[in-house]
Coordinates of C-alpha atoms in Angstrom, one line a residue:
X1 CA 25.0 -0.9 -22.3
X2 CA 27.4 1.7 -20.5
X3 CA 26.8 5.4 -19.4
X4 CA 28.9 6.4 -22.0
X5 CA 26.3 5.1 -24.7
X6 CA 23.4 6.6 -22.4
X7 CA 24.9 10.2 -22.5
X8 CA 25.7 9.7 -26.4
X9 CA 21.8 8.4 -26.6
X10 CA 20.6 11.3 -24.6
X11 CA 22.1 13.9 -26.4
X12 CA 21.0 12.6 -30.0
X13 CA 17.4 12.6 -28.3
X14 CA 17.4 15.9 -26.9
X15 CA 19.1 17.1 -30.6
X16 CA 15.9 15.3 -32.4
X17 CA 13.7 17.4 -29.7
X18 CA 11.8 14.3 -27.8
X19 CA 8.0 14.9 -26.7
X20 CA 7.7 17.0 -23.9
X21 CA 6.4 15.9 -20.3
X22 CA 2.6 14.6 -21.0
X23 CA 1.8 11.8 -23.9
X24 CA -1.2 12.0 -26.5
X25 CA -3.9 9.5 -26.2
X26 CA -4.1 6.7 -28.2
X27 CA -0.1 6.5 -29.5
X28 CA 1.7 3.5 -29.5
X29 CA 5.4 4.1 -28.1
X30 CA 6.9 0.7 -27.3
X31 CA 9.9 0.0 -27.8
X32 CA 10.6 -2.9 -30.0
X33 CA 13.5 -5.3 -31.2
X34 CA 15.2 -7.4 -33.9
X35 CA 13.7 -10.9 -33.3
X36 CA 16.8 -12.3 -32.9
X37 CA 17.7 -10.2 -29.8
X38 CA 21.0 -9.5 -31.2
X39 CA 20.7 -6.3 -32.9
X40 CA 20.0 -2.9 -33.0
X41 CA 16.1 -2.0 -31.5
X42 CA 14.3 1.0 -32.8
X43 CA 12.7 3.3 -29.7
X44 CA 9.7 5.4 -30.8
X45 CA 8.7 8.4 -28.8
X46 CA 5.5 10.3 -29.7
X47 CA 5.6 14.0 -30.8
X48 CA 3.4 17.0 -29.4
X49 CA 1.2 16.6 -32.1
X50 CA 0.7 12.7 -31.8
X51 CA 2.7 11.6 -34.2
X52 CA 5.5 8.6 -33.9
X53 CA 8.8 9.4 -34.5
X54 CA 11.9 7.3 -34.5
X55 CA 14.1 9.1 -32.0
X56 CA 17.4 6.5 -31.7
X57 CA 18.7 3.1 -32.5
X58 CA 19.0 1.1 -29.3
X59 CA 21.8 -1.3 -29.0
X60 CA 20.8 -4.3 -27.5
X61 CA 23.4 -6.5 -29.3
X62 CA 24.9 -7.3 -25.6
X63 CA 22.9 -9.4 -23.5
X64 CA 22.5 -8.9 -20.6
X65 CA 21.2 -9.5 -17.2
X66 CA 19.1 -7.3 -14.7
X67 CA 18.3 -7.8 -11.5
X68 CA 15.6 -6.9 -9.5
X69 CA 15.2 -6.4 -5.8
X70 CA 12.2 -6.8 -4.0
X71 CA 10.8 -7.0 -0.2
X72 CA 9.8 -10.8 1.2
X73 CA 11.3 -13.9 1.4
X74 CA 12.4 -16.1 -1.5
X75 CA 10.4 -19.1 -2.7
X76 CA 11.6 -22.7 -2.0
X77 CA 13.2 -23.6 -5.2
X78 CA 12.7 -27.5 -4.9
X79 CA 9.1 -26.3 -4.4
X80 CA 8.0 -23.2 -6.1
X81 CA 6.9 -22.5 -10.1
X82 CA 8.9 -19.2 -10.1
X83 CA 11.9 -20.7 -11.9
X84 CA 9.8 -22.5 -14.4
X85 CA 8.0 -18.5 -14.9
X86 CA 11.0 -16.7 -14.9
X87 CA 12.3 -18.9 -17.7
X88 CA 9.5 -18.2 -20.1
X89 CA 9.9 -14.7 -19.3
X90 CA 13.2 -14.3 -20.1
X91 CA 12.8 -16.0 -23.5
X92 CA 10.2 -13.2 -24.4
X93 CA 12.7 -10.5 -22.6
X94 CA 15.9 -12.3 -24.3
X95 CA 13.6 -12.0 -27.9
X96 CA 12.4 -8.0 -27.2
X97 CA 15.1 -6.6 -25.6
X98 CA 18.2 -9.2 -25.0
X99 CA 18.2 -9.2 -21.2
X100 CA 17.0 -11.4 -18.9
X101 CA 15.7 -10.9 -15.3
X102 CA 17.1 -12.0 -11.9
X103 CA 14.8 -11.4 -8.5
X104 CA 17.5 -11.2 -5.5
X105 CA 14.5 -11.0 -2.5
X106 CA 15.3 -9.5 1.1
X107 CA 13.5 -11.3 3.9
X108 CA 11.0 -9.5 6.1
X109 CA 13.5 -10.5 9.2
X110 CA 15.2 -7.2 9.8
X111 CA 14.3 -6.3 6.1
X112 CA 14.4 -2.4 6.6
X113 CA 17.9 -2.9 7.9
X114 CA 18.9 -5.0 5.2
X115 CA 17.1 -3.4 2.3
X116 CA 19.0 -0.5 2.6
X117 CA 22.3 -2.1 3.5
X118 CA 22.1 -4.3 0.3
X119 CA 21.3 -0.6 -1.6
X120 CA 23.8 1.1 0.1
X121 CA 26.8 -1.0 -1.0
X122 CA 26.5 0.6 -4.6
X123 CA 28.3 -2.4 -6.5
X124 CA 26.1 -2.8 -9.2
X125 CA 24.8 -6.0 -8.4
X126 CA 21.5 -4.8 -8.5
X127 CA 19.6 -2.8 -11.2
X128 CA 15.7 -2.1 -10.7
X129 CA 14.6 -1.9 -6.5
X130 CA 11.1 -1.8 -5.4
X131 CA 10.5 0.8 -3.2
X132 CA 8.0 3.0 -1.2
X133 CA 7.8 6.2 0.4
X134 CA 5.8 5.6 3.3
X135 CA 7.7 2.3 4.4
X136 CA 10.6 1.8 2.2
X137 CA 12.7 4.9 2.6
X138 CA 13.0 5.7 -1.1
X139 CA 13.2 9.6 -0.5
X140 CA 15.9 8.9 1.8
X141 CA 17.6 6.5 -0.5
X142 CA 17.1 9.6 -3.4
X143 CA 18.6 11.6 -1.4
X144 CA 22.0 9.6 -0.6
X145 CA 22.7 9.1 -3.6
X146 CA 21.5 5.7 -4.4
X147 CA 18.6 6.1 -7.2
X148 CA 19.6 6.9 -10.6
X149 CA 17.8 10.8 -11.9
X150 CA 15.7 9.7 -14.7
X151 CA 15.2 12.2 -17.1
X152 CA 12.6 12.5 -19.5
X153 CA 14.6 11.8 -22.4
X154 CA 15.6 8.6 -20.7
X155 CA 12.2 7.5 -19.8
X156 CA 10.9 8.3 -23.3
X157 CA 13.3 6.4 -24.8
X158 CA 13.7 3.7 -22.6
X159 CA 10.4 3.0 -20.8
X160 CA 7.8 5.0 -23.5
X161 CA 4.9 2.9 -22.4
X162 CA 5.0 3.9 -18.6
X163 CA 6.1 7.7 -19.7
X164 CA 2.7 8.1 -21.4
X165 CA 0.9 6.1 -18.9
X166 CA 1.9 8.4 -16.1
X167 CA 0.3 11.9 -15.8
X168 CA 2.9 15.1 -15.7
X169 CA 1.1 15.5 -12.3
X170 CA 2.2 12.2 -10.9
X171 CA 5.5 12.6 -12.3
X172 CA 6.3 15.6 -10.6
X173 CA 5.3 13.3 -7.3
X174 CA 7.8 11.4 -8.2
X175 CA 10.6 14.2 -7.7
X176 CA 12.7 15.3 -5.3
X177 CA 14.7 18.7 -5.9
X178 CA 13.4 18.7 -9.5
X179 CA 14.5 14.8 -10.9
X180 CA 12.5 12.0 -11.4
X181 CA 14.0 9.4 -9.2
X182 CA 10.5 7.0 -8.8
X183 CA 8.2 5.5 -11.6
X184 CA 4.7 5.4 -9.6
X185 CA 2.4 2.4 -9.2
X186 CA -0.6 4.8 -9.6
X187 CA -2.5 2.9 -12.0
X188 CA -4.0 0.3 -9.5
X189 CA -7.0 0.2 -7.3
X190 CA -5.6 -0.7 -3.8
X191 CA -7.0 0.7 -0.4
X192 CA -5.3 0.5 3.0
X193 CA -7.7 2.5 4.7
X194 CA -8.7 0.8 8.2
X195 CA -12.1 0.0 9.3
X196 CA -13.9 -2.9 10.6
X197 CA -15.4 -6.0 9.0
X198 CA -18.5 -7.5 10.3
X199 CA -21.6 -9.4 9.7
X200 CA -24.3 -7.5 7.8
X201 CA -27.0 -9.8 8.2
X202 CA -26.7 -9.7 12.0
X203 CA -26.3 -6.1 11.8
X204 CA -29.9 -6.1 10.2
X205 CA -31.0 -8.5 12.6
X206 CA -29.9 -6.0 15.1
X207 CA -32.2 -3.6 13.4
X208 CA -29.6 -1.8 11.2
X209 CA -31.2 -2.1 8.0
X210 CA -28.5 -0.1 6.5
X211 CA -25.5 -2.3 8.1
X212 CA -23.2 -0.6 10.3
X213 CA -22.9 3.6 9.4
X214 CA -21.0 4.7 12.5
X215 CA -19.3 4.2 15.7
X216 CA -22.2 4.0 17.4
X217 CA -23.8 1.7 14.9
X218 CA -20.9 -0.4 15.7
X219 CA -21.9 0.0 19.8
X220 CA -25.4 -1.5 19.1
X221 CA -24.0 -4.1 16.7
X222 CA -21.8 -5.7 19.4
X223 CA -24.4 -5.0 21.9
X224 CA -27.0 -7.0 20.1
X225 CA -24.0 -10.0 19.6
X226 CA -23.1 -10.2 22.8
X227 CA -27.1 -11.0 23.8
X228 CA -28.2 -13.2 20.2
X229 CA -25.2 -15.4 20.5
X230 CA -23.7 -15.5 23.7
X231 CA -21.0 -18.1 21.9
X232 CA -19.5 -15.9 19.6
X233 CA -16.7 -13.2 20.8
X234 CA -17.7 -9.6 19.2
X235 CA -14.0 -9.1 18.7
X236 CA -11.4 -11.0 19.9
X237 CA -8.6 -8.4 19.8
X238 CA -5.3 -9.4 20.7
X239 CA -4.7 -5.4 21.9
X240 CA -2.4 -4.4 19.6
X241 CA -5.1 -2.3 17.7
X242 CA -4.9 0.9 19.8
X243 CA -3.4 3.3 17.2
X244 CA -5.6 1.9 14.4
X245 CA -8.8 2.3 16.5
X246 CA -7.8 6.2 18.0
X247 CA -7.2 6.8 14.4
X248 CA -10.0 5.9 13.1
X249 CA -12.0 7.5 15.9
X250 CA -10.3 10.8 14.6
X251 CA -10.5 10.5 10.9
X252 CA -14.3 9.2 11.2
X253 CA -14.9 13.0 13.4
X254 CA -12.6 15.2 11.9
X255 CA -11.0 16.6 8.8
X256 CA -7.7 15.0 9.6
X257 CA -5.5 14.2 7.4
X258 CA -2.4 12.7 8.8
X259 CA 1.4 12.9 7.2
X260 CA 2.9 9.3 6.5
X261 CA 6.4 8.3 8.3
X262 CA 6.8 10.8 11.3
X263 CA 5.9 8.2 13.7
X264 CA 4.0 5.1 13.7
X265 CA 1.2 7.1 15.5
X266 CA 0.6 9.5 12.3
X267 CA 0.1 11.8 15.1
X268 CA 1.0 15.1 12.9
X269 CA -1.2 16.2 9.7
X270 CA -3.3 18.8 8.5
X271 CA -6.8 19.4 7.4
X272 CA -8.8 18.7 4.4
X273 CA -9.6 22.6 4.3
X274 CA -6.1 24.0 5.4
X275 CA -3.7 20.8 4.2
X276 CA -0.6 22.7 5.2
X277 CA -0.8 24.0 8.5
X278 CA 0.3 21.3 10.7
X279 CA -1.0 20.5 13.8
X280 CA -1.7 17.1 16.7
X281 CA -5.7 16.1 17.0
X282 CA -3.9 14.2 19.8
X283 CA -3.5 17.1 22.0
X284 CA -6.3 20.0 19.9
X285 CA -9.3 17.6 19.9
X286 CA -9.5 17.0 23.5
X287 CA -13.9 16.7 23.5
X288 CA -13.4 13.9 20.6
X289 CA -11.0 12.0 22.5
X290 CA -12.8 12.1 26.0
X291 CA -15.6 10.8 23.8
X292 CA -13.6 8.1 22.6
X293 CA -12.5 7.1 25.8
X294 CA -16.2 7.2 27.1
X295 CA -16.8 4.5 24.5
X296 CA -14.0 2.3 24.4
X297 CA -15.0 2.2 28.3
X298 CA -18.8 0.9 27.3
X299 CA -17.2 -2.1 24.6
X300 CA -15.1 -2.9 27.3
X301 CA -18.5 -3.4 29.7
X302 CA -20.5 -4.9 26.9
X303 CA -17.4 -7.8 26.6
X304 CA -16.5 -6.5 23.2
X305 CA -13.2 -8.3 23.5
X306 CA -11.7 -10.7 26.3
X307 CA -11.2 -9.3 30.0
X308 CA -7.0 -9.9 29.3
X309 CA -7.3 -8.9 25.5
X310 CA -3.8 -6.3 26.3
X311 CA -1.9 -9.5 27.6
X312 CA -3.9 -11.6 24.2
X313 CA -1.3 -13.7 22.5
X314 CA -3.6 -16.7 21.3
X315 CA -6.1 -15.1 19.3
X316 CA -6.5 -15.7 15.7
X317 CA -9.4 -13.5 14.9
X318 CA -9.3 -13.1 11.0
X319 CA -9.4 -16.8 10.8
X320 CA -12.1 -17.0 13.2
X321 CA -14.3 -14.7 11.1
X322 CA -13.9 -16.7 8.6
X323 CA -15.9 -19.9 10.2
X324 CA -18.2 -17.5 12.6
X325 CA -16.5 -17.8 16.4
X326 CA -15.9 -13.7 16.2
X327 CA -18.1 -10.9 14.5
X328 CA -15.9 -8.1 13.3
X329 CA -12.3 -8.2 12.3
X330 CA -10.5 -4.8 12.6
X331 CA -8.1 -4.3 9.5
X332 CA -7.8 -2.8 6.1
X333 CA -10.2 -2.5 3.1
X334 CA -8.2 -5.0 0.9
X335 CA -8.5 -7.1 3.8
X336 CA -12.4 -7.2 3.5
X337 CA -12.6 -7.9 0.0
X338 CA -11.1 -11.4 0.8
X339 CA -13.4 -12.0 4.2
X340 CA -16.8 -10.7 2.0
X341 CA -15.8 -13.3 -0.9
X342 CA -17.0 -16.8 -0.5
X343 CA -14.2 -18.8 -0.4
X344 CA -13.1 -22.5 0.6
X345 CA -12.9 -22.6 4.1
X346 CA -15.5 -19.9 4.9
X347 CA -17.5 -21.4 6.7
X348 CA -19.8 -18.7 7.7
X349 CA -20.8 -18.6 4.0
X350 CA -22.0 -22.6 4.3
X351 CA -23.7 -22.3 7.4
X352 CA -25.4 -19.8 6.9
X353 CA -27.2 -18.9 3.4
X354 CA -27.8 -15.3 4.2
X355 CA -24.3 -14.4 5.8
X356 CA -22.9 -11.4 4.5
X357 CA -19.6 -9.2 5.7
X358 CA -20.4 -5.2 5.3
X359 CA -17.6 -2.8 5.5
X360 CA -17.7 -0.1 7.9
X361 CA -14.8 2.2 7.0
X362 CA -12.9 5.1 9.4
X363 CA -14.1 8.2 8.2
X364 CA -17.3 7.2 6.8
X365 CA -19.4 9.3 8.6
X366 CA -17.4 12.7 7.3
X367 CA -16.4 12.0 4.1
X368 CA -12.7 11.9 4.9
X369 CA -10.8 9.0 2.9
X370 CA -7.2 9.6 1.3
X371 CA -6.1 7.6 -1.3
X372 CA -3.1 5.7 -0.9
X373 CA -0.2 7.8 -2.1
X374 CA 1.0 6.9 -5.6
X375 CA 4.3 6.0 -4.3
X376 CA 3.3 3.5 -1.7
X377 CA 4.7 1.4 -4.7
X378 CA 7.2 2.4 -6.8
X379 CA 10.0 1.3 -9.2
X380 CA 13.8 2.7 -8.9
X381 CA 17.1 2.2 -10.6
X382 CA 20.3 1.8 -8.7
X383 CA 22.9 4.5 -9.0
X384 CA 25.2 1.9 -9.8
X385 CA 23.2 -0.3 -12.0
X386 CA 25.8 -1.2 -14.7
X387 CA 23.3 -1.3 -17.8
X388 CA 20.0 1.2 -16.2
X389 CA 19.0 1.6 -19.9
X390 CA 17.9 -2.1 -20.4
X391 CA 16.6 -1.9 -17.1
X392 CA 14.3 0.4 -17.5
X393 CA 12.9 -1.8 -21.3
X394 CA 13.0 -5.2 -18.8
X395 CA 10.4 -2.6 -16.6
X396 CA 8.3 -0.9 -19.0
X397 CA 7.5 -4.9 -20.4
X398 CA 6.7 -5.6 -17.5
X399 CA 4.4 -3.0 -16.5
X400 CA 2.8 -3.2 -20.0
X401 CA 3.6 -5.9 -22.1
X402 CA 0.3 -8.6 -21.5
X403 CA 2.1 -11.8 -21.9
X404 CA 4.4 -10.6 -19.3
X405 CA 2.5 -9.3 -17.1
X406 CA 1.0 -12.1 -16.5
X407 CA 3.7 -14.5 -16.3
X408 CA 5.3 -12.5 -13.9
X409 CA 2.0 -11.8 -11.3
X410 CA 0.3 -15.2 -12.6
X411 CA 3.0 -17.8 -13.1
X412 CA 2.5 -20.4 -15.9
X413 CA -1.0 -20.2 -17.4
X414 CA -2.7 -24.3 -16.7
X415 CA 0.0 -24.6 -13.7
X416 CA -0.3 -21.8 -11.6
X417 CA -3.6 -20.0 -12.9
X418 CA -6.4 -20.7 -15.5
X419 CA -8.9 -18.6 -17.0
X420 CA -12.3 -19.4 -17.1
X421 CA -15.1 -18.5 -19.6
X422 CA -15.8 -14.9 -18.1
X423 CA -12.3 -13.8 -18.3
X424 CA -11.2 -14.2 -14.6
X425 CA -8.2 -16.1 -13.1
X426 CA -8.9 -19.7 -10.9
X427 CA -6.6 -22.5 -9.4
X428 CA -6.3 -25.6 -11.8
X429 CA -7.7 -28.4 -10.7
X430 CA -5.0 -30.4 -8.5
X431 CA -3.5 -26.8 -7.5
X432 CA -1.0 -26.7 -4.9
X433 CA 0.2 -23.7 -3.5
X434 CA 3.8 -25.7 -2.4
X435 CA 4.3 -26.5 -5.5
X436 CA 2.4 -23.9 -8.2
X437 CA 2.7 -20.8 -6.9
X438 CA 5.1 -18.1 -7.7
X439 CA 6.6 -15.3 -5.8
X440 CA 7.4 -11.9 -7.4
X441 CA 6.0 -9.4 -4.7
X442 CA 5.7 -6.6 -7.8
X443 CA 3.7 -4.2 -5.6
X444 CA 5.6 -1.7 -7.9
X445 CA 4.3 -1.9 -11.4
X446 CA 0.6 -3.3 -11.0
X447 CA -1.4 -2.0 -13.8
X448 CA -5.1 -2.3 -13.6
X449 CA -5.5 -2.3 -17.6
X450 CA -3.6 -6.3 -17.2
X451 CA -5.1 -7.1 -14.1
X452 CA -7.5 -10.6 -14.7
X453 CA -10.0 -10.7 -11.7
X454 CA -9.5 -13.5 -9.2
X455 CA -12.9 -15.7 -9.6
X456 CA -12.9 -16.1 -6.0
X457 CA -13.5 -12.6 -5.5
X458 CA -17.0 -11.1 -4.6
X459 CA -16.5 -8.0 -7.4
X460 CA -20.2 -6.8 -6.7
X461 CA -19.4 -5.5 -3.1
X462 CA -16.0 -4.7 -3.7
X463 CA -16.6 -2.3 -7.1
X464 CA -19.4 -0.5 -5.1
X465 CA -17.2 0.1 -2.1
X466 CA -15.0 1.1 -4.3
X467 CA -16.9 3.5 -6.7
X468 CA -17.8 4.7 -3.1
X469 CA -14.4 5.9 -2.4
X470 CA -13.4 7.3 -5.5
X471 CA -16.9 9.7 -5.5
X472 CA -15.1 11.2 -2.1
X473 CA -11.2 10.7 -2.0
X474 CA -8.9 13.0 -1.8
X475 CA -5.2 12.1 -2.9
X476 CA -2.3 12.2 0.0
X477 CA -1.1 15.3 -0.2
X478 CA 2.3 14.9 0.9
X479 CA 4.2 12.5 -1.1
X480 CA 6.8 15.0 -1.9
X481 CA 7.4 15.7 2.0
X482 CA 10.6 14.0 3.7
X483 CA 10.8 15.0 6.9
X484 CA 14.0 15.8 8.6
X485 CA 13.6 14.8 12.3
X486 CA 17.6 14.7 13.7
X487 CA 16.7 17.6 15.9
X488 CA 14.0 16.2 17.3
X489 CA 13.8 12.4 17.3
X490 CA 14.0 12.0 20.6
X491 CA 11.1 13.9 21.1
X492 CA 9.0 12.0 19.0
X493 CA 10.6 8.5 20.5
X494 CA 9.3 9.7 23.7
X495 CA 6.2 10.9 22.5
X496 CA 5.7 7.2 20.7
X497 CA 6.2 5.5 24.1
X498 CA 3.8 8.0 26.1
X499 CA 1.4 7.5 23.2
X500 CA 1.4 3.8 23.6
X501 CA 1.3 3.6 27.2
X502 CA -1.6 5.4 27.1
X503 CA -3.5 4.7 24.3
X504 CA -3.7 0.8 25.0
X505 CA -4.9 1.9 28.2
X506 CA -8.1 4.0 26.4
X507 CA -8.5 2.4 23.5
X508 CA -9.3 -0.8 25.6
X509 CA -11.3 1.1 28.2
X510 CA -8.3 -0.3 30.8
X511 CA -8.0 3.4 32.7
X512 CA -8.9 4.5 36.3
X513 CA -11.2 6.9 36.7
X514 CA -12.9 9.7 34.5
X515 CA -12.5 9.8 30.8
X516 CA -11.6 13.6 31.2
X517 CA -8.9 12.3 33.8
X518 CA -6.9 9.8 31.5
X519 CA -7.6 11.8 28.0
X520 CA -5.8 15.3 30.4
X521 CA -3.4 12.9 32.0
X522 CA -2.2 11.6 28.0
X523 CA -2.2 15.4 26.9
X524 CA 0.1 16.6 29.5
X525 CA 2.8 13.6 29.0
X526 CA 2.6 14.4 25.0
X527 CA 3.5 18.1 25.9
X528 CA 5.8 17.6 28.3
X529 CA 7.8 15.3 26.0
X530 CA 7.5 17.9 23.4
X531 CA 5.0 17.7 21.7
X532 CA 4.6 21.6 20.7
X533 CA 8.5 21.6 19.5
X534 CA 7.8 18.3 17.2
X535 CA 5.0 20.1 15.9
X536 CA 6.7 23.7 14.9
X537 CA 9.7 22.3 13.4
X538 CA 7.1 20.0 11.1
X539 CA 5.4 23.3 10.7
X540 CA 8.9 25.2 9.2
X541 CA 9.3 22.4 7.0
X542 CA 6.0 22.6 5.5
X543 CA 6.3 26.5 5.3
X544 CA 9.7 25.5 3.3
X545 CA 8.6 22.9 0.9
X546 CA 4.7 24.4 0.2
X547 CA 4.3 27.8 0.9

């Protein structure tokens, strides 16, 4: 289907007066087809006042075929069940909407690079292309040029069921000088936040009866690990944890609340209380970080880690949790809610009947947790797609269609996944992952109303961690931001080495002398390599874009 048709569609739709941003509980909007995929297919759009109304015939009597870009390498065709999937989907997307779908994948070698080479080239080889704000350069990409405007005509018509699923709120996230160029994964539980796993039961043992509640919780917890089993390793970093650790140290004693993609430090942010007045914790909270400093000196006494852990290259330390050499893995909450669930392999779990993994999260003891912006994940539409119409149908099925939802994050129902008699998803007997797996990577269309719960999963833990977080999140507050840094990159590339120079250095306890030494030592190398400038230019964007 041609832009010519989509301008003549358009204007019909705007003519017919299509609902305005927001949807009305309750109404069914699909679009739907001709069963034989070779006809006309009625769209229906909902009106302010609920009711359905038949806004333009759809021609769908071309088929064809839309492809769909996506980080991660490609599965192993001899070996994978992702062609057998995609051809059951495209029978249902051949029936609904006479298209069919093509995944063209861009390996994590270099995949930045590449991504945005392969977007760049604008010949309309590709139509729908996962993307991400924070580490996928979609405002970027927006702004060059290479995402299609959607307006909300054209998401009405053509994607109803995600239009009405997305709040005018989030919409407006996803704009950038007024257009929608981004359809939001914002209807899926996922957390990122960074904390540290570790055994419960030996934190009561330790005489934490409420697990681990702070940093120094965590001090007596590897204190009493290092003395009740001299065989295990508290935490066998490999030292490349220094800017999740500070980090956390800040967001667990502050109001921080750090902007996504300035530098891999999120040294710039504001404050829960004053959101847009930027400023550095890294050179302001000079007590907290001395403090830090102090304590990442007393792990590195107690034997916390290994005397050479910034030189570490061997250690496997996730996998180690899992069988009981190490007590505490350092790493995100998804992360955890595989460690706390007993799975094969996990040892720790047949060992020892009373094992448990708690969940100490940074910024627990303040209340400070940000939810993962609603465009960590997203779904875009070439500039040049050749038909963006039918992509946007081939997305809003699968988004919201059940049966293709699941073929396309499940695989073949009795071959890849099989549901048991509480509703959740298992591995068939005789399941091999070489050969019965599939491989999407949608991480930009999950919807939690499809989602079947992995068996394997321990739900109880996870759904109270998670209640947990929603009673106290706040949302990121600057998805809309896209920073300019030409005039001072080279600040901030200096800054990034002085940062981790330094901070491996603290964060390990590895400094000379005083804690007050090394934290003013840091501080002057950050403003001499301009820090200050970094931070008042971030300032006058902010002042631009918010106030």
């Amino acid at each position: 289907m041609k832009r010519k048709l989509l301008a003549t569609l358009l204007c019909a739709s705007m003519v017919l007066g299509l609902a305005a941003c927001g949807s009305s509980a309750g109404s069914d909007s699909g679009a739907t087809a001709n069963t034989s995929g070779a006809g006309d297919a009625q769209a229906t759009t909902t009106t302010d006042d609920g009711a359905s109304t038949d806004a333009a015939a759809i021609d769908t009597s071309e088929h064809v075929k839309i492809v769909y870009m996506t980080t991660g390498g490609a599965p192993d065709p001899a070996s994978s069940q992702t062609d057998e999937m995609l051809e059951q989907l495209n029978a249902i997307l051949t029936e609904k909407v006479n298209a069919e779908l093509e995944i063209y994948y861009i390996d994590w070698t270099d995949y930045l690079a590449n991504y945005n080479l392969t977007i760049a080239q604008m010949d309309g080889s590709i139509d729908l292309i996962g993307t991400a704000s924070d580490w996928l350069d979609a405002w970027p990409n927006a702004k060059k040029g290479a995402f299609l405007p959607l307006t909300e005509e054209m998401l009405q018509t053509y994607a109803p069921k995600t239009w009405e699923s997305v709040s005018a709120e989030h919409w407006d996230l996803c704009k950038y000088n007024e257009n929608i160029y981004l359809m939001p994964e914002d209807n899926y539980a996922q957390w990122t936040n960074h904390g540290y796993a570790y055994r419960l039961d030996w934190a009561k043992e330790a005489g934490l009866a409420d697990g681990v509640q702070s940093w120094e919780d965590l001090t007596t917890y590897f204190k009493y690990v290092k003395e009740a089993y001299p065989d295990v390793i508290p935490w066998d970093s490999d030292g490349t944890q220094y800017g999740q650790m500070v980090g956390g140290w800040i967001t667990s004693h502050s109001d921080y609340v750090s902007i996504d993609g300035i530098n891999s430090g999120a040294m710039w942010g504001g404050s829960k209380d004053d959101l847009y007045t930027v400023y550095s914790p890294y050179v302001t909270d000079t007590d907290s970080l001395v403090a830090f400093a102090e304590m990442m000196k007393e792990w590195d006494e107690i034997g916390v880690w290994k005397t050479d852990v910034l030189n570490n290259t061997a250690s496997d330390n996730r996998e180690d949790f899992k069988i009981g050499r190490v007590a505490a893995e350092q790493h995100h909450t998804q992360t955890w809610t595989d460690l706390c669930s007993h799975k094969e392999g996990y040892t720790i779990y047949d060992d020892d009947e009373d094992a448990e993994t708690g969940f100490f999260y940074f910024g627990q003891e303040t209340g400070n947790v940000v939810a993962l912006s609603i465009t960590h994940g997203a779904m875009a539409v070439s500039a040049a797609s050749n038909n963006p119409e039918r992509a946007l149908m081939v997305y809003d099925l699968l988004r919201n269609d059940p049966e293709c939802y699941a073929l396309f994050n499940y695989g073949v129902k009795g071959v890849s996944y099989d549901i048991n008699e509480d509703g959740m998803r298992f591995l068939p007997e005789g399941y091999n992952s070489a050969t019965d797996s599939i491989t999407t990577n949608f991480w930009w269309g999950r919807n939690d109303d499809l989602e079947i719960k992995d068996a394997t999963m321990n739900w109880d833990a996870i759904e109270d961690l998670y209640a947990e977080y929603d009673s106290i999140k706040i949302d990121y507050p600057y998805g809309q931001f896209v920073p300019n840094v030409d005039s001072i990159q080279s600040k901030i590339e200096n800054i990034n080495e002085i940062h981790t120079n330094y901070m491996k250095q603290i964060a390990f306890g590895k400094y000379s002398g005083t804690a007050e030494e090394i934290v003013a030592e840091y501080q002057e190398a950050l403003k001499s390599a301009g820090i200050d400038d970094v931070t008042a230019e971030l300032q006058a964007q902010f002042d631009a874009l918010y106030k």
